[in-house]
Amino acid sequence: MKDKFYITTPIYYTNAKPHIGHAYTTVACDILARWNRSQGKETFFLTGTDEHGAKIQKKAQEEGKEPKEFVDGIVAVFQDLWKKLDISNDGFIRTTDPEHRAAVQKVLQTLHDNGSIYKGSYKGLYCVGCEQFKSENELVDGKCPDHGAVPEEMEEECYLMKMNKWQDTLIEKIKNDEFKIQPEKYKKEILSFLEGQKLEDVSISRKNLPWGIPLPFDAEHTTYVWIDAFLNYFTGLGWDGNIESIPAMWPADLQIIGKDILRVHATIWPAMLLNLGLELPKSIFVHGHILSAGKKMSKSLGNVVDPYDMLEKFGVDGTRYLLMSAGTFGEDVDVTMERMVEKYNSDLANGLGNLVSRVVKMSQKLEIDSKELVVKIENYNKKSIDLIEINEWYECQFDKLKPEQVLYATWLGTMGMNMEKGKNISEWKLEGIKQMNEYIEKTKPWKLKENSEQLKDSMMKLYSHLNLYADLIWPFMPETSEKIKRALEEGKTEILFQRIK
Ligand code: MSP
C-alpha cells in the first residue's frame, strides 16, 4: 500500500498503573500519527497492553486477585488516560484478547512446524522486572541496573527459537538501513552488540507459569511473554495468525520504543519475523527515558511525576506540550514539576494564551470584523510568508523525527534556520509567538488611528500568524488549535491556559 503510515507504541505492562514514561511515548506517537494523517497518508496508530507473564501474575497474587480481574482494572486506567490525553489511536490491542491468543498459537505452531522452535533447556539469570534473561556483563554489582534486583538463577526445560542463523542477515539489514534503527547512536550500539558476540537461541516458553498462552504442541508450557507481546504488532491490525494473509498495513513504518527494550526489538523480534519469512518493520526509533531531577523516578526518592497530576495542573494540551518540549526526542529528558510550572506559565499562559487573548480583545475593542479578517488571511499569507517553504521545513523536522524542533521554532521564530534539503533560505520568515508578543508591545495597535492602513496591516499580521500557529500546533495541541481558530472567527476569546500561581 502506497502512502500509508503504520506507527506503534510498545504495549505496556499491566502490573501497575501508567506512568509518565508511557504517556511520553504515547503522546509522541500520537503527534506523529496526527501529522501523517494531516499529510493525507492512510494512517494506523496502534497501542495496547502486555498482560501476561511472571511479573503480572505475581502482582495479581499480591493483590489477592485473579490475574484477569487484576489486569482488567489496570487496562481501564490506561484507556482512560489515553482518552484524557486526546490520543487518537486507531487500535488498542490487549494480549488477553481471545483473537490475539489464538493468532499467537497459530504462529507458534507455524514456527514449530518449520523447525524454528525446538525442545531443549535453558540456564540463565532471569530478571522478572525486565522479563528477560540477563548476561553477567549487563549486571551492575550482580544486579539488574533497571530494577535494582538480583536476577533469579533459572534452569528449566523449555522450547527455544533459532536466532543464530540470522545474525549476519540482521547485521546487514541494520547496516544498510533496510531495518533502520534511529537515532544513529542506537544503531551503532546494537551493531556493536551483534558484531561482538554469537547470538544465542532464545528460550520461548516457561513450564510453571500458568498466566500465559499455552503452546499448542505442548500444553505444559506457556509462551514467553515477549513472543506473545511482539505479535501484537500484527494482531492489532486484526490479523488471525495466517501467514498467507498478512495485513496490508504491514510492514510497520515506525515503531517507537524506549532504550531499555531496544535489544529485544532488534534481535528476538526481527529473528522471529525472519523465521516466519515475513518482512521486517521499516524503522525503529529509540527514545531516552524521562528522568526527574536527574534521577530515575522512584517512589522511595519521592520524585515520581504522575501523568494524572500533570493533567490536573496543566490540562490536556498543557501536558502534551510539556512532555514533547521537555528535551530532544531520542535523548534522556529531565523534568521536575517546578520547571514544568515555569515553562507552562511562560510558554503557554503568558506566551500563546496571552497573545490570542490580546489580539482577539483588540479586535473587539477596535470593532474589527474578525470574520472578514479571517477570510482575507489566506491571501495575505500567500503574499507575505511562503507557506510552501514553511510546510517543507515542518515536513523535514517530522521526517527526521524532531517534533520538539517544531515546537521550539513556533515559539521562538527560528523556522527556516537549519533548513535542509540543500535549499537556499529565501526571504520568508514566520515570526514566533514570542516575537508576536513583542510586536504588539512595540506597535501598540490600540494607539493607531482608527481605520488607518497601519492598523489594518498590523491586525492582519497578527491574525495571519495566529491562524498559522493554530495549524502548526494542531498535531501537538489539537484542542487549543481548534479554540484559537474559533476565537479568531468569532472574535471572542476564552482563557486558553490559566496561569499557575
Ligand atoms: N511490555 C513491554 C514492551 C513490549 S512491546 C512488544 C514493556 N513494557 S513497559 O511498560 O515496561 O515499558 C513500555 C515502554 O515505556 C518502554 O518503551 C519503556 O522504555 C518506556 N518507559 C518506561 N519507563 C520510562 C521512562 N521513565 N521514561 C520514558 N519511557 C519509559 O517493556
Coordinates of C-alpha atoms and ligand atoms in Angstrom, one line a residue:
M1 CA 0.0 0.0 0.0
K2 CA 1.4 3.4 -1.0
D3 CA 1.3 6.4 1.2
K4 CA 0.5 4.6 4.3
F5 CA 1.8 5.1 7.8
Y6 CA 1.7 2.4 10.4
I7 CA 3.0 3.5 13.7
T8 CA 3.1 1.6 17.0
T9 CA 3.9 2.2 20.7
P10 CA 5.3 -0.7 22.7
I11 CA 2.4 -2.5 24.6
Y12 CA 2.6 -1.6 28.2
Y13 CA 2.8 -4.0 31.1
T14 CA -0.3 -4.1 33.3
N15 CA 1.5 -4.7 36.6
A16 CA 0.9 -1.1 37.6
K17 CA -0.9 2.0 36.5
P18 CA 0.5 4.0 33.6
H19 CA 3.4 6.4 34.4
I20 CA 4.8 9.4 32.7
G21 CA 7.2 7.3 30.5
H22 CA 4.2 5.5 29.0
A23 CA 2.4 8.9 28.5
Y24 CA 5.6 10.3 26.8
T25 CA 5.8 7.5 24.2
T26 CA 2.1 7.5 23.5
V27 CA 1.9 11.3 23.1
A28 CA 4.9 11.3 20.8
C29 CA 3.3 8.6 18.6
D30 CA 0.0 10.5 18.6
I31 CA 1.7 13.6 17.4
L32 CA 3.4 11.7 14.6
A33 CA 0.2 9.9 13.7
R34 CA -1.8 13.1 13.6
W35 CA 0.9 14.8 11.4
N36 CA 1.0 11.9 8.9
R37 CA -2.8 11.8 8.7
S38 CA -2.9 15.5 8.1
Q39 CA -0.5 14.9 5.2
G40 CA -3.0 12.6 3.6
K41 CA -1.4 9.3 4.4
E42 CA -3.5 6.3 5.3
T43 CA -2.5 6.0 8.9
F44 CA -2.9 3.4 11.5
F45 CA -1.8 4.1 15.1
L46 CA -1.7 1.1 17.4
T47 CA -1.1 0.9 21.1
G48 CA -2.2 -1.6 23.7
T49 CA -1.3 -3.6 26.8
D50 CA 1.0 -6.5 27.5
E51 CA -0.8 -8.6 30.1
H52 CA 0.8 -12.0 30.6
G53 CA 4.0 -13.1 32.4
A54 CA 5.5 -13.7 35.7
K55 CA 5.6 -10.1 36.9
I56 CA 1.9 -9.6 36.4
Q57 CA 0.9 -12.9 37.8
K58 CA 2.9 -12.1 40.9
K59 CA 1.4 -8.7 41.3
A60 CA -2.2 -10.1 41.0
Q61 CA -1.4 -12.6 43.6
E62 CA -0.1 -9.9 46.0
E63 CA -3.4 -8.1 45.5
G64 CA -5.4 -11.2 46.1
K65 CA -7.0 -11.1 42.7
E66 CA -7.3 -13.4 39.7
P67 CA -4.8 -12.2 37.0
K68 CA -7.6 -11.4 34.5
E69 CA -9.6 -9.4 37.0
F70 CA -6.4 -7.6 38.1
V71 CA -5.3 -6.7 34.5
D72 CA -8.9 -5.6 33.6
G73 CA -8.6 -2.9 36.3
I74 CA -5.3 -1.6 35.1
V75 CA -6.2 -1.7 31.4
A76 CA -9.2 0.5 32.2
V77 CA -6.9 3.1 33.7
F78 CA -4.6 3.1 30.6
Q79 CA -7.6 3.5 28.3
D80 CA -9.0 6.3 30.5
L81 CA -5.6 8.1 30.4
W82 CA -5.3 7.9 26.6
K83 CA -8.8 9.3 26.3
K84 CA -7.9 12.2 28.7
L85 CA -4.7 12.9 26.7
D86 CA -6.6 13.0 23.4
I87 CA -4.8 10.1 22.0
S88 CA -6.1 9.3 18.5
N89 CA -5.1 5.6 18.3
D90 CA -6.9 3.5 15.7
G91 CA -6.5 0.3 17.6
F92 CA -6.0 -0.9 21.1
I93 CA -4.7 -4.4 21.5
R94 CA -4.8 -6.5 24.6
T95 CA -2.7 -9.7 24.7
T96 CA -5.5 -11.3 26.7
D97 CA -7.9 -10.8 23.7
P98 CA -9.1 -14.3 22.6
E99 CA -8.3 -13.4 19.0
H100 CA -4.8 -12.4 19.9
R101 CA -4.2 -15.6 21.9
A102 CA -5.5 -17.8 19.0
A103 CA -3.2 -16.0 16.5
V104 CA -0.2 -16.4 18.8
Q105 CA -0.9 -20.1 19.0
K106 CA -1.1 -20.4 15.2
V107 CA 2.2 -18.6 14.8
L108 CA 3.8 -20.9 17.4
Q109 CA 2.6 -23.9 15.5
T110 CA 4.0 -22.5 12.2
L111 CA 7.4 -21.9 13.9
H112 CA 7.3 -25.4 15.4
D113 CA 6.3 -26.9 12.0
N114 CA 9.1 -25.2 10.1
G115 CA 11.7 -26.2 12.6
S116 CA 12.4 -22.7 14.1
I117 CA 11.3 -23.9 17.5
Y118 CA 12.8 -27.0 19.2
K119 CA 12.8 -28.5 22.7
G120 CA 15.8 -28.1 24.9
S121 CA 16.7 -26.5 28.2
Y122 CA 18.0 -23.1 29.2
K123 CA 20.1 -21.9 32.1
G124 CA 20.5 -18.3 32.9
L125 CA 19.8 -15.3 35.1
Y126 CA 16.3 -14.1 34.8
C127 CA 15.2 -10.6 35.7
V128 CA 11.4 -10.7 36.3
G129 CA 11.2 -6.9 36.2
C130 CA 12.6 -6.9 32.6
E131 CA 11.0 -10.3 31.8
Q132 CA 14.4 -11.0 30.2
F133 CA 17.4 -13.2 30.7
K134 CA 20.5 -11.1 31.5
S135 CA 24.1 -11.8 30.8
E136 CA 26.7 -11.2 33.5
N137 CA 28.1 -8.2 31.7
E138 CA 24.7 -6.5 31.7
L139 CA 24.6 -6.5 35.5
V140 CA 26.0 -3.9 37.9
D141 CA 27.2 -5.4 41.2
G142 CA 25.3 -8.5 40.3
K143 CA 22.0 -6.6 40.0
C144 CA 19.8 -5.5 37.1
P145 CA 20.6 -1.8 36.6
D146 CA 17.0 -1.1 35.6
H147 CA 15.3 -2.8 38.5
G148 CA 18.0 -2.9 41.2
A149 CA 17.2 -6.6 41.9
V150 CA 19.4 -9.7 41.8
P151 CA 18.1 -11.8 38.9
E152 CA 16.9 -15.3 39.6
E153 CA 19.0 -18.2 38.5
M154 CA 16.8 -20.4 36.3
E155 CA 17.3 -23.7 34.7
E156 CA 14.4 -25.4 33.1
E157 CA 13.2 -27.5 30.2
C158 CA 11.9 -25.2 27.6
Y159 CA 11.4 -24.6 23.9
L160 CA 13.9 -22.4 22.1
M161 CA 13.8 -20.3 19.0
K162 CA 16.6 -20.3 16.5
M163 CA 18.4 -17.0 16.4
N164 CA 21.9 -17.7 15.5
K165 CA 21.4 -18.3 11.8
W166 CA 20.0 -14.8 11.3
Q167 CA 23.0 -12.9 12.9
D168 CA 24.6 -11.9 9.6
T169 CA 21.3 -11.1 8.0
L170 CA 20.4 -8.8 10.9
I171 CA 23.8 -7.0 10.8
E172 CA 23.4 -6.5 7.1
K173 CA 19.8 -5.2 7.2
I174 CA 20.6 -2.8 10.1
K175 CA 23.8 -1.6 8.4
N176 CA 22.1 -0.7 5.2
D177 CA 19.0 0.8 6.9
E178 CA 16.6 -1.8 5.4
F179 CA 15.8 -2.3 9.1
K180 CA 16.5 1.2 10.2
I181 CA 17.4 1.9 13.8
Q182 CA 17.5 5.5 14.9
P183 CA 19.0 7.7 16.3
E184 CA 22.4 6.7 15.0
K185 CA 23.9 6.1 18.4
Y186 CA 21.5 3.2 19.0
K187 CA 22.1 1.8 15.6
K188 CA 25.9 1.7 16.5
E189 CA 25.1 0.3 19.9
I190 CA 23.1 -2.6 18.5
L191 CA 25.6 -3.3 15.7
S192 CA 28.4 -3.5 18.2
F193 CA 26.4 -5.9 20.3
L194 CA 25.6 -8.1 17.2
E195 CA 29.1 -8.0 15.9
G196 CA 30.6 -8.6 19.3
Q197 CA 29.1 -12.0 20.2
K198 CA 27.3 -15.0 19.0
L199 CA 23.5 -14.7 19.1
E200 CA 22.2 -17.5 21.3
D201 CA 18.9 -19.2 20.6
V202 CA 16.3 -17.8 22.9
S203 CA 14.0 -19.6 25.4
I204 CA 10.4 -19.0 24.3
S205 CA 8.5 -21.0 26.9
R206 CA 8.1 -21.4 30.6
K207 CA 7.0 -24.5 32.3
N208 CA 5.4 -23.5 35.5
L209 CA 3.8 -20.2 34.6
P210 CA 0.0 -20.6 34.1
W211 CA -0.5 -16.9 33.3
G212 CA 0.4 -17.1 29.6
I213 CA -0.6 -18.6 26.3
P214 CA -0.2 -22.4 26.2
L215 CA 2.0 -23.8 23.4
P216 CA -0.4 -25.6 21.0
F217 CA 2.0 -28.5 20.7
D218 CA 2.9 -28.9 24.4
A219 CA 0.2 -27.6 26.8
E220 CA 2.6 -28.0 29.8
H221 CA 4.4 -24.9 28.6
T222 CA 3.2 -21.3 28.1
T223 CA 4.8 -19.0 25.7
Y224 CA 7.5 -16.5 26.7
V225 CA 5.9 -13.1 27.3
W226 CA 8.0 -11.3 24.6
I227 CA 6.9 -13.7 21.8
D228 CA 3.3 -13.1 22.8
A229 CA 3.9 -9.4 23.0
F230 CA 5.7 -8.8 19.7
L231 CA 2.8 -10.4 17.8
N232 CA 0.6 -7.6 18.9
Y233 CA 2.1 -5.5 16.1
F234 CA 0.2 -7.9 13.7
T235 CA -2.8 -8.9 15.7
G236 CA -3.6 -5.2 16.5
L237 CA -4.3 -4.9 12.7
G238 CA -6.9 -7.7 13.0
W239 CA -4.5 -10.5 11.8
D240 CA -5.6 -14.0 12.7
G241 CA -2.1 -15.6 12.5
N242 CA -2.4 -17.0 9.0
I243 CA 0.9 -16.4 7.2
E244 CA -0.8 -16.3 3.8
S245 CA -2.9 -13.3 4.7
I246 CA -0.7 -10.5 6.1
P247 CA -2.5 -7.2 6.7
A248 CA -1.9 -4.6 4.0
M249 CA -0.6 -2.1 6.6
W250 CA 2.4 -4.3 7.3
P251 CA 5.4 -3.6 7.5
A252 CA 5.2 -1.0 10.3
D253 CA 6.6 2.3 9.1
L254 CA 7.7 3.4 12.5
Q255 CA 7.9 1.6 15.9
I256 CA 8.7 3.9 18.8
I257 CA 10.3 2.2 21.8
G258 CA 12.3 3.2 24.9
K259 CA 16.0 2.4 25.1
D260 CA 15.6 -0.4 27.6
I261 CA 13.7 -2.5 25.1
L262 CA 15.9 -1.9 22.1
R263 CA 17.9 -5.1 22.3
V264 CA 14.9 -7.4 22.3
H265 CA 13.3 -5.4 19.5
A266 CA 16.5 -5.6 17.4
T267 CA 17.1 -9.3 18.0
I268 CA 14.2 -11.6 19.1
W269 CA 11.6 -9.6 17.2
P270 CA 13.3 -9.5 13.7
A271 CA 14.6 -13.1 14.2
M272 CA 11.0 -14.3 14.7
L273 CA 9.8 -12.4 11.6
L274 CA 12.7 -13.9 9.6
N275 CA 11.8 -17.4 10.9
L276 CA 8.3 -16.8 9.6
G277 CA 9.5 -15.4 6.3
L278 CA 7.9 -12.0 7.0
E279 CA 9.2 -8.5 6.2
L280 CA 10.8 -6.6 9.0
P281 CA 9.5 -3.2 10.2
K282 CA 10.9 -0.3 8.2
S283 CA 12.2 1.5 11.2
I284 CA 12.5 1.6 14.9
F285 CA 13.1 4.9 16.7
V286 CA 14.5 4.7 20.2
H287 CA 13.8 7.4 22.8
G288 CA 15.5 8.0 26.0
H289 CA 14.0 7.9 29.5
I290 CA 12.3 10.6 31.4
L291 CA 14.3 11.4 34.5
S292 CA 13.2 13.5 37.4
A293 CA 15.7 16.0 38.7
G294 CA 18.5 13.9 37.1
K295 CA 17.5 10.6 38.7
K296 CA 15.3 7.7 37.7
M297 CA 11.9 8.2 39.1
S298 CA 11.2 6.1 42.1
K299 CA 8.7 6.2 45.0
S300 CA 11.4 6.0 47.5
L301 CA 13.1 9.1 46.1
G302 CA 9.8 10.9 46.1
N303 CA 10.5 12.3 42.6
V304 CA 7.7 10.5 40.6
V305 CA 5.7 12.7 38.3
D306 CA 2.3 11.3 37.8
P307 CA 0.6 11.9 34.4
Y308 CA -2.7 12.4 36.2
D309 CA -1.2 15.2 38.3
M310 CA 0.1 16.8 35.1
L311 CA -3.4 16.7 33.6
E312 CA -4.9 18.2 36.6
K313 CA -2.4 21.0 36.7
F314 CA -1.7 21.7 33.0
G315 CA -4.8 20.3 31.3
V316 CA -4.6 18.0 28.3
D317 CA -2.8 20.3 25.8
G318 CA -0.5 21.7 28.5
T319 CA 0.6 18.2 29.4
R320 CA 1.1 17.2 25.8
Y321 CA 3.1 20.3 25.2
L322 CA 5.3 19.9 28.3
L323 CA 6.0 16.3 27.5
M324 CA 7.0 16.9 24.0
S325 CA 9.1 20.0 24.6
A326 CA 10.9 18.5 27.6
G327 CA 14.0 17.9 25.5
T328 CA 15.5 16.3 22.4
F329 CA 13.4 13.4 21.3
G330 CA 15.7 10.4 21.4
E331 CA 17.8 11.6 24.4
D332 CA 17.0 11.2 28.1
V333 CA 15.0 14.2 29.2
D334 CA 14.7 15.6 32.6
V335 CA 11.6 17.0 34.2
T336 CA 10.6 18.5 37.5
M337 CA 7.1 19.8 38.5
E338 CA 8.7 23.2 39.4
R339 CA 10.3 23.6 35.9
M340 CA 7.2 22.5 34.2
V341 CA 5.1 25.0 36.0
E342 CA 7.6 27.7 34.9
K343 CA 7.5 26.6 31.3
Y344 CA 3.8 26.3 31.3
N345 CA 3.4 29.9 32.6
S346 CA 6.0 31.4 30.3
D347 CA 5.2 29.5 27.0
L348 CA 1.5 28.8 27.3
A349 CA -0.2 31.1 29.8
N350 CA 1.9 34.2 29.1
G351 CA 3.1 33.2 25.6
L352 CA 0.5 31.7 23.4
G353 CA -2.6 32.2 25.6
N354 CA -1.8 35.8 26.2
L355 CA -1.2 36.5 22.6
V356 CA -4.5 35.0 21.5
S357 CA -6.4 36.9 24.1
R358 CA -4.7 40.2 23.4
V359 CA -5.3 40.0 19.7
V360 CA -8.9 39.0 19.9
K361 CA -9.7 41.6 22.6
M362 CA -8.1 44.2 20.5
S363 CA -10.2 43.3 17.5
Q364 CA -13.3 43.6 19.8
K365 CA -12.3 46.9 21.1
L366 CA -11.4 48.3 17.7
E367 CA -14.6 46.9 16.3
I368 CA -12.8 45.0 13.7
D369 CA -14.9 42.5 11.7
S370 CA -13.0 39.3 12.6
K371 CA -14.9 37.1 10.1
E372 CA -13.8 39.3 7.3
L373 CA -10.2 39.3 8.5
V374 CA -10.1 35.5 8.6
V375 CA -11.3 35.4 5.0
K376 CA -8.6 37.7 4.0
I377 CA -5.8 35.8 5.8
E378 CA -5.2 33.3 3.1
N379 CA -4.4 36.0 0.5
Y380 CA -2.3 37.9 2.9
N381 CA -0.3 34.8 3.8
K382 CA 0.4 34.0 0.2
K383 CA 1.9 37.4 -0.3
S384 CA 3.9 37.8 2.9
I385 CA 5.0 34.4 4.0
D386 CA 5.9 31.5 1.9
L387 CA 3.6 28.7 3.2
I388 CA 5.1 26.1 1.0
E389 CA 8.6 26.6 2.5
I390 CA 7.2 26.6 6.0
N391 CA 5.4 23.4 5.3
E392 CA 8.6 21.9 3.8
W393 CA 10.5 22.8 6.8
Y394 CA 8.0 21.2 9.1
E395 CA 7.9 18.1 7.0
C396 CA 11.6 17.9 7.2
Q397 CA 11.6 18.1 11.0
F398 CA 8.9 15.4 11.2
D399 CA 10.7 13.2 8.7
K400 CA 13.8 13.5 10.9
L401 CA 11.7 12.7 14.0
K402 CA 12.5 16.0 15.6
P403 CA 9.0 17.1 16.7
E404 CA 10.4 19.1 19.6
Q405 CA 12.1 21.3 17.0
V406 CA 8.8 22.2 15.5
L407 CA 7.6 23.5 18.9
Y408 CA 10.8 25.3 19.6
A409 CA 10.6 27.1 16.2
T410 CA 6.9 28.0 16.6
W411 CA 7.6 29.7 19.8
L412 CA 11.0 31.3 19.1
G413 CA 10.6 32.0 15.4
T414 CA 13.6 30.0 14.3
M415 CA 11.9 28.4 11.4
G416 CA 13.9 28.2 8.3
M417 CA 17.1 28.1 10.2
N418 CA 18.8 24.8 9.7
M419 CA 16.8 24.5 6.5
E420 CA 18.0 21.3 4.9
K421 CA 17.4 19.5 1.6
G422 CA 20.1 21.8 0.2
K423 CA 17.8 24.7 -0.2
N424 CA 18.6 28.4 -0.1
I425 CA 16.6 30.1 2.6
S426 CA 14.6 32.8 0.8
E427 CA 13.2 35.9 2.4
W428 CA 10.3 34.2 4.1
K429 CA 10.1 34.3 7.9
L430 CA 7.4 33.3 10.2
E431 CA 7.9 35.1 13.4
G432 CA 7.4 33.1 16.5
I433 CA 4.9 33.6 19.3
K434 CA 7.5 35.4 21.4
Q435 CA 8.1 37.9 18.6
M436 CA 4.5 38.5 18.0
N437 CA 4.0 39.4 21.7
E438 CA 7.0 41.8 21.3
Y439 CA 5.5 43.2 18.1
I440 CA 2.3 44.1 20.0
E441 CA 4.3 45.9 22.7
K442 CA 6.2 47.8 20.0
T443 CA 3.4 48.8 17.6
K444 CA 0.7 49.3 20.2
P445 CA -2.2 48.8 17.7
W446 CA -4.7 50.3 20.1
K447 CA -2.9 53.6 19.7
L448 CA -3.0 53.6 15.9
K449 CA -5.5 55.7 14.1
E450 CA -8.9 54.1 13.5
N451 CA -9.3 52.7 10.0
S452 CA -5.7 53.6 9.1
E453 CA -3.7 51.3 6.8
Q454 CA -1.2 50.8 9.5
L455 CA -3.8 49.4 11.9
K456 CA -5.3 47.2 9.3
D457 CA -1.9 45.9 8.5
S458 CA -0.9 45.1 12.0
M459 CA -4.2 43.3 12.7
M460 CA -3.8 41.3 9.6
K461 CA -0.3 40.3 10.5
L462 CA -1.4 39.2 14.0
Y463 CA -4.4 37.3 12.7
S464 CA -2.5 35.6 10.0
H465 CA 0.2 34.5 12.4
L466 CA -2.2 33.2 14.9
N467 CA -4.1 31.3 12.3
L468 CA -0.9 29.7 11.1
Y469 CA 0.2 28.8 14.7
A470 CA -3.2 27.1 15.1
D471 CA -2.4 25.0 12.1
L472 CA 1.2 24.3 13.1
I473 CA 0.4 23.2 16.6
W474 CA -2.5 21.0 15.7
P475 CA -0.7 17.7 16.0
F476 CA 0.6 18.7 19.4
M477 CA -2.4 20.5 20.8
P478 CA -5.5 19.7 18.8
E479 CA -7.9 21.2 21.3
T480 CA -6.0 24.5 21.6
S481 CA -5.6 24.7 17.8
E482 CA -9.4 24.5 17.4
K483 CA -10.0 27.0 20.2
I484 CA -7.7 29.5 18.5
K485 CA -9.5 29.1 15.2
R486 CA -12.8 29.6 16.8
A487 CA -11.7 32.6 18.8
L488 CA -10.4 34.3 15.6
E489 CA -13.5 33.6 13.6
E490 CA -15.9 34.6 16.3
G491 CA -13.9 37.5 17.7
K492 CA -14.5 36.0 21.1
T493 CA -11.9 34.6 23.5
E494 CA -11.8 32.4 26.5
I495 CA -8.8 31.8 28.7
L496 CA -6.7 29.1 26.9
F497 CA -4.2 28.5 29.7
Q498 CA -4.9 29.6 33.3
R499 CA -1.7 30.9 34.9
I500 CA -0.5 28.7 37.7
K501 CA 0.4 30.6 40.9
Ligands
MSP1 N1 5.7 -4.8 27.6 C1 7.0 -4.4 27.2 C2 7.0 -4.0 25.8 C3 6.5 -5.0 24.8 S1 6.5 -4.3 23.2 C4 6.2 -5.6 22.2 C5 7.5 -3.3 28.1 N2 6.5 -2.6 28.8 S2 6.8 -1.4 29.8 O1 5.5 -1.0 30.3 O2 7.7 -1.8 30.8 O3 7.5 -0.3 29.1 C6 6.9 0.3 27.9 C7 7.7 1.5 27.4 O4 7.7 2.5 28.4 C8 9.1 1.2 27.0 O5 9.4 1.7 25.7 C9 9.9 1.9 28.0 O6 11.1 2.3 27.5 C10 9.1 3.0 28.3 N3 9.4 3.6 29.6 C11 9.5 3.1 30.8 N4 10.0 4.0 31.7 C12 10.2 5.1 31.1 C13 10.7 6.4 31.5 N5 11.0 6.7 32.7 N6 10.8 7.3 30.5 C14 10.4 7.1 29.2 N7 10.0 5.9 28.8 C15 10.0 4.9 29.7 O7 8.7 -3.0 28.2

